[in-house]
PDB file of C-alpha atoms in Angstrom:
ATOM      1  CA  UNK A   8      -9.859 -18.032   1.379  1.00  0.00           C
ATOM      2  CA  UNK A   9      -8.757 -14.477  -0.550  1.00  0.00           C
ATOM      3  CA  UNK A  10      -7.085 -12.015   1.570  1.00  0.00           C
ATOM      4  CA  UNK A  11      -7.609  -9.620  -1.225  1.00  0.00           C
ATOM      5  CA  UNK A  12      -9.717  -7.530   0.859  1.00  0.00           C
ATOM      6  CA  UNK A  13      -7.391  -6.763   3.703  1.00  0.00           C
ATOM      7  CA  UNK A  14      -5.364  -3.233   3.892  1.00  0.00           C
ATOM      8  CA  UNK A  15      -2.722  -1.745   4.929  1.00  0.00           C
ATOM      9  CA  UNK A  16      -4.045   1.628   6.775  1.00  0.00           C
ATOM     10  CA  UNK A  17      -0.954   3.143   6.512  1.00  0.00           C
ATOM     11  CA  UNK A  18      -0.729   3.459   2.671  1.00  0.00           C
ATOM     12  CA  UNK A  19      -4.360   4.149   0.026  1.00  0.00           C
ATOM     13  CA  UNK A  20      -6.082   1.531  -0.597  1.00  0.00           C
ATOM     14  CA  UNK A  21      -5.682   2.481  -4.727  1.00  0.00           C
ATOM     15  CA  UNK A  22      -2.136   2.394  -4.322  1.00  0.00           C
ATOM     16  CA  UNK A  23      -2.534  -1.503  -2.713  1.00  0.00           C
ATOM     17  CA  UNK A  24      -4.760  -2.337  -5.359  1.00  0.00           C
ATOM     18  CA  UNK A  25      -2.390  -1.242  -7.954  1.00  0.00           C
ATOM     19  CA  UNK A  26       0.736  -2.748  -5.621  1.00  0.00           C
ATOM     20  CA  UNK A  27      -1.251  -6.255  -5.950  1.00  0.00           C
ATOM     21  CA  UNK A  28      -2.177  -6.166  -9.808  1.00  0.00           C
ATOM     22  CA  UNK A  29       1.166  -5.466 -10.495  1.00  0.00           C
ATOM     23  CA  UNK A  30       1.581  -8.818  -8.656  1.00  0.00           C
ATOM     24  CA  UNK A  31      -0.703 -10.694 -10.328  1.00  0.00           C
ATOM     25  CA  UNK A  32       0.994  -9.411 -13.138  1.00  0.00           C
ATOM     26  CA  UNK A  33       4.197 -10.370 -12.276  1.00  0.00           C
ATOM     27  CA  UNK A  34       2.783 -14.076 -11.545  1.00  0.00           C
ATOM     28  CA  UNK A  35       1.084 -14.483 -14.636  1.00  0.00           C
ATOM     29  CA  UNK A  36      -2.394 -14.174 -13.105  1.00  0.00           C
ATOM     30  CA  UNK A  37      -2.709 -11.201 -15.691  1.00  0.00           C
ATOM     31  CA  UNK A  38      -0.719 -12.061 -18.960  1.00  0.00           C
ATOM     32  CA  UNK A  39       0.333  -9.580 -21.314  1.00  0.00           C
ATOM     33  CA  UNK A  40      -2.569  -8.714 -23.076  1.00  0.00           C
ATOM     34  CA  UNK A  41      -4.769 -10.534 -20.453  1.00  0.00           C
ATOM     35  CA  UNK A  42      -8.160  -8.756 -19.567  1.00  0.00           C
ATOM     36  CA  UNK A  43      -8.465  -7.146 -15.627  1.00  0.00           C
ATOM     37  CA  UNK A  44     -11.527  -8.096 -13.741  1.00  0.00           C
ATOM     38  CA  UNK A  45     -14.005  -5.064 -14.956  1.00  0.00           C
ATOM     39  CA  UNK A  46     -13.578  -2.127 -12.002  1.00  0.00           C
ATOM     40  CA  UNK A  47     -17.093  -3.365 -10.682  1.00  0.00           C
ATOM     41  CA  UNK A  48     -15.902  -6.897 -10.489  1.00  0.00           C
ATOM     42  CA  UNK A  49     -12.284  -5.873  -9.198  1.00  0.00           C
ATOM     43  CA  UNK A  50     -14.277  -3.991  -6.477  1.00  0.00           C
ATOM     44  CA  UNK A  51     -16.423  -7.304  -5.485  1.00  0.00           C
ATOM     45  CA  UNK A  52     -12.890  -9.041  -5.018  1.00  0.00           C
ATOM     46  CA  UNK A  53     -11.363  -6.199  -3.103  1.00  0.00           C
ATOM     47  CA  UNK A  54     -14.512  -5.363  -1.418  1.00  0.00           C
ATOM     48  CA  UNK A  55     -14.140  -1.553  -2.226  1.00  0.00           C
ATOM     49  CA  UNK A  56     -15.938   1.017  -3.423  1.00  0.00           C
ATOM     50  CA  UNK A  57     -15.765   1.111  -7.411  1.00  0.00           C
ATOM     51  CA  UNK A  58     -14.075   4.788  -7.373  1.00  0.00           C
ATOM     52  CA  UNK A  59     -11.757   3.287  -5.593  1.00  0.00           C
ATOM     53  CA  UNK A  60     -10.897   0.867  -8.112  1.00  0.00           C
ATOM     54  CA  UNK A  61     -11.192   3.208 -10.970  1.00  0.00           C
ATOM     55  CA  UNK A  62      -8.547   5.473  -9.489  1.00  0.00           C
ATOM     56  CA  UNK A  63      -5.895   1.981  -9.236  1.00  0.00           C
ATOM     57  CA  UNK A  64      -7.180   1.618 -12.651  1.00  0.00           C
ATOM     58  CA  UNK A  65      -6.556   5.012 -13.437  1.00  0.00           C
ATOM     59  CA  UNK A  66      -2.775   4.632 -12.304  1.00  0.00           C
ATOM     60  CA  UNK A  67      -2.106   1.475 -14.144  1.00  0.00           C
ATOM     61  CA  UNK A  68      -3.157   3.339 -17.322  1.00  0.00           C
ATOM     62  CA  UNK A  69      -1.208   6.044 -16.331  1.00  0.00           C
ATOM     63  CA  UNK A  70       1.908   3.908 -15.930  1.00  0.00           C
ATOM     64  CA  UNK A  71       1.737   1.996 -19.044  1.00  0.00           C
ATOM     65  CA  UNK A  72       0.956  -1.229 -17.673  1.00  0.00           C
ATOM     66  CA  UNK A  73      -2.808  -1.403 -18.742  1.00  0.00           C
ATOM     67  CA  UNK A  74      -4.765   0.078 -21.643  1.00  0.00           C
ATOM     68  CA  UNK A  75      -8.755   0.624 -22.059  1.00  0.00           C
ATOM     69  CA  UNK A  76     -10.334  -0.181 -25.315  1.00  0.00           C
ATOM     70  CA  UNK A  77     -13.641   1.505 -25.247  1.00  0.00           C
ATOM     71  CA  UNK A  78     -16.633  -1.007 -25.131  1.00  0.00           C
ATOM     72  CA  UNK A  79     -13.778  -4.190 -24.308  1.00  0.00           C
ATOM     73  CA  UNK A  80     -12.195  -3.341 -20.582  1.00  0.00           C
ATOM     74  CA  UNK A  81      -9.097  -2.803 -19.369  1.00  0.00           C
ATOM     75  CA  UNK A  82      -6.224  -4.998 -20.561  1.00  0.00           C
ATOM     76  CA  UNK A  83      -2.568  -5.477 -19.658  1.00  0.00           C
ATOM     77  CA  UNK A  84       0.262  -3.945 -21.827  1.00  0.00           C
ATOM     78  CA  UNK A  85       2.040  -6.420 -24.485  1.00  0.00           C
ATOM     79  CA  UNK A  86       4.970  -4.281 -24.199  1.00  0.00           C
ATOM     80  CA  UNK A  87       7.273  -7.048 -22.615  1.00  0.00           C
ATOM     81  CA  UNK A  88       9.916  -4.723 -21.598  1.00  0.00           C
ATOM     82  CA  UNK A  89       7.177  -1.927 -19.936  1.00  0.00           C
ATOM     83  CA  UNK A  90       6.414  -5.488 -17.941  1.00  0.00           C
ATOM     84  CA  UNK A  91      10.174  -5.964 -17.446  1.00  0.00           C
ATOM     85  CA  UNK A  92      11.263  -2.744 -15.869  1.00  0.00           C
ATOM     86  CA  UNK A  93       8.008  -3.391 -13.860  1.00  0.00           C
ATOM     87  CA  UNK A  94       9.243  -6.184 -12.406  1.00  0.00           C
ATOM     88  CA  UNK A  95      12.477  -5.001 -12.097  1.00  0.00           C
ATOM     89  CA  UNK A  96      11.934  -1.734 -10.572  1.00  0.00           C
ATOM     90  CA  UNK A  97       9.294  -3.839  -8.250  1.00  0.00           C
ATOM     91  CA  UNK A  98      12.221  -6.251  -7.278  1.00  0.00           C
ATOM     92  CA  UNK A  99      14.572  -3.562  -6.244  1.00  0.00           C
ATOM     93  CA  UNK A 100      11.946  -1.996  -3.632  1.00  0.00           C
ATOM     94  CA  UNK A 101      11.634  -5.263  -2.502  1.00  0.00           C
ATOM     95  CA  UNK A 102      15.655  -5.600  -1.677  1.00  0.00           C
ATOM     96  CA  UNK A 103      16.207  -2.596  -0.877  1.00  0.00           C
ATOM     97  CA  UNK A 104      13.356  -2.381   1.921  1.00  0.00           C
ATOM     98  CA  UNK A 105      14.874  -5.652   2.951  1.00  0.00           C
ATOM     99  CA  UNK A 106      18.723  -4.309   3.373  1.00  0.00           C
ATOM    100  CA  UNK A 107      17.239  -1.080   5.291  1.00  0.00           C
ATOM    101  CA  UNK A 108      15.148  -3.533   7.324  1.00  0.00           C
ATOM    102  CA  UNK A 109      18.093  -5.702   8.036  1.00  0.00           C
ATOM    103  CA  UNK A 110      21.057  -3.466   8.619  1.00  0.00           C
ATOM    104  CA  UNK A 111      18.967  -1.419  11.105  1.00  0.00           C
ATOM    105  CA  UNK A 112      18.499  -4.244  13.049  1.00  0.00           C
ATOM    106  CA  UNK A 113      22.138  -4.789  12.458  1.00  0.00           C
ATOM    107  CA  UNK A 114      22.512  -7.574  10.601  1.00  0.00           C
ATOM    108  CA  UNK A 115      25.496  -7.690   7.954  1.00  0.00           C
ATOM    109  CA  UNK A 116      25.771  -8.441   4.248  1.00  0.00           C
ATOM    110  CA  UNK A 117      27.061 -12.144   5.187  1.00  0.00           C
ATOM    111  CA  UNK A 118      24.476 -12.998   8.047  1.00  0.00           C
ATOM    112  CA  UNK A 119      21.353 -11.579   5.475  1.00  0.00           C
ATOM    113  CA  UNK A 120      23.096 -14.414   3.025  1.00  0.00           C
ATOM    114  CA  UNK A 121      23.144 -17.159   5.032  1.00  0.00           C
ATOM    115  CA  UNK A 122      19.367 -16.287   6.699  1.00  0.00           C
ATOM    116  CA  UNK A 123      18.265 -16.126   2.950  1.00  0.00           C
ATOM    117  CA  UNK A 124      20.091 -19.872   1.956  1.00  0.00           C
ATOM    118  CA  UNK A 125      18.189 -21.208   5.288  1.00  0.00           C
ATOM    119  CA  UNK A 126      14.938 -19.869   4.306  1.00  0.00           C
ATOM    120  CA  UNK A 127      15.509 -20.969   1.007  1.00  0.00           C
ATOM    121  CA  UNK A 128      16.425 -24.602   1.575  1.00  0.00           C
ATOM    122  CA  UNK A 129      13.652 -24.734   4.367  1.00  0.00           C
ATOM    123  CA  UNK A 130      10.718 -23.495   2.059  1.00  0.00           C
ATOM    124  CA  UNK A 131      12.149 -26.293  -0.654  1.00  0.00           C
ATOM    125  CA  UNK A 132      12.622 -28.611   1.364  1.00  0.00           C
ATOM    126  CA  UNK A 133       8.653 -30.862   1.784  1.00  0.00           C
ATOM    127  CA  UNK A 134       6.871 -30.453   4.495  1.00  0.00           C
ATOM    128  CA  UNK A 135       5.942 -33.613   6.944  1.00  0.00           C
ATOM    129  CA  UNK A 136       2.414 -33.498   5.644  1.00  0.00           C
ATOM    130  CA  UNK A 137       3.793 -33.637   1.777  1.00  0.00           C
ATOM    131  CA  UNK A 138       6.322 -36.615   3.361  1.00  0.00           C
ATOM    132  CA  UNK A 139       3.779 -38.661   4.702  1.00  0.00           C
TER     133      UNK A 139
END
């Protein structure tokens, strides 16, 4: 079952939409020069209002990371290294939320390490179910 529908109330629901493209993005889900879900179908999976939709749309075009060709859709960027910094930039908010998170509950530099190994080795490692 697709949680795509679900929202943060704190933050607009554009920005979220745009927040979880990106992610798609980032997964492969959209490949460069992929096509996105037309805004009507994007607001069926989000369950949305198509303005709403239009305006994430709006952004991504705005940002680089999708195009429109008239009469085709809307379409990721090829530009690799727009897609790069993307992820980049995407992957330092990430951290850096996560180090603010963790040294105000004040938790150092080498504790945050050795949480992050365990976590690690624990989501490698197979579950009983895959075991058995």
């Amino acid at each position: 079952m697709s949680l795509d529908h679900i929202f943060d109330e704190s933050q607009p629901i554009y920005q979220q939409i745009v927040q979880r493209i990106n992610a798609k993005i980032l997964r492969g889900e959209y490949p460069p020069g992929g096509k996105l879900p037309s805004v009507i179908e994007a607001a069926m999976i989000y369950k949305v209002n198509h303005n709403t939709v239009a305006r994430a749309y709006s952004e991504l075009i705005r940002s680089g990371i999708a195009a429109t060709q008239r009469g085709e859709g809307t379409f990721v960027t090829r530009d690799e290294a727009m897609l790069e910094r993307m992820a980049r930039e995407m992957k330092r908010a990430l951290m850096t939320d996560f180090l603010q998170s963790s040294q105000a509950l004040g938790i150092s530099v080498d504790e945050m390490i050795a949480f992050l190994k365990e976590a690690s080795d624990q989501a490698d490692a197979p579950s009983e179910r895959e075991k058995g």
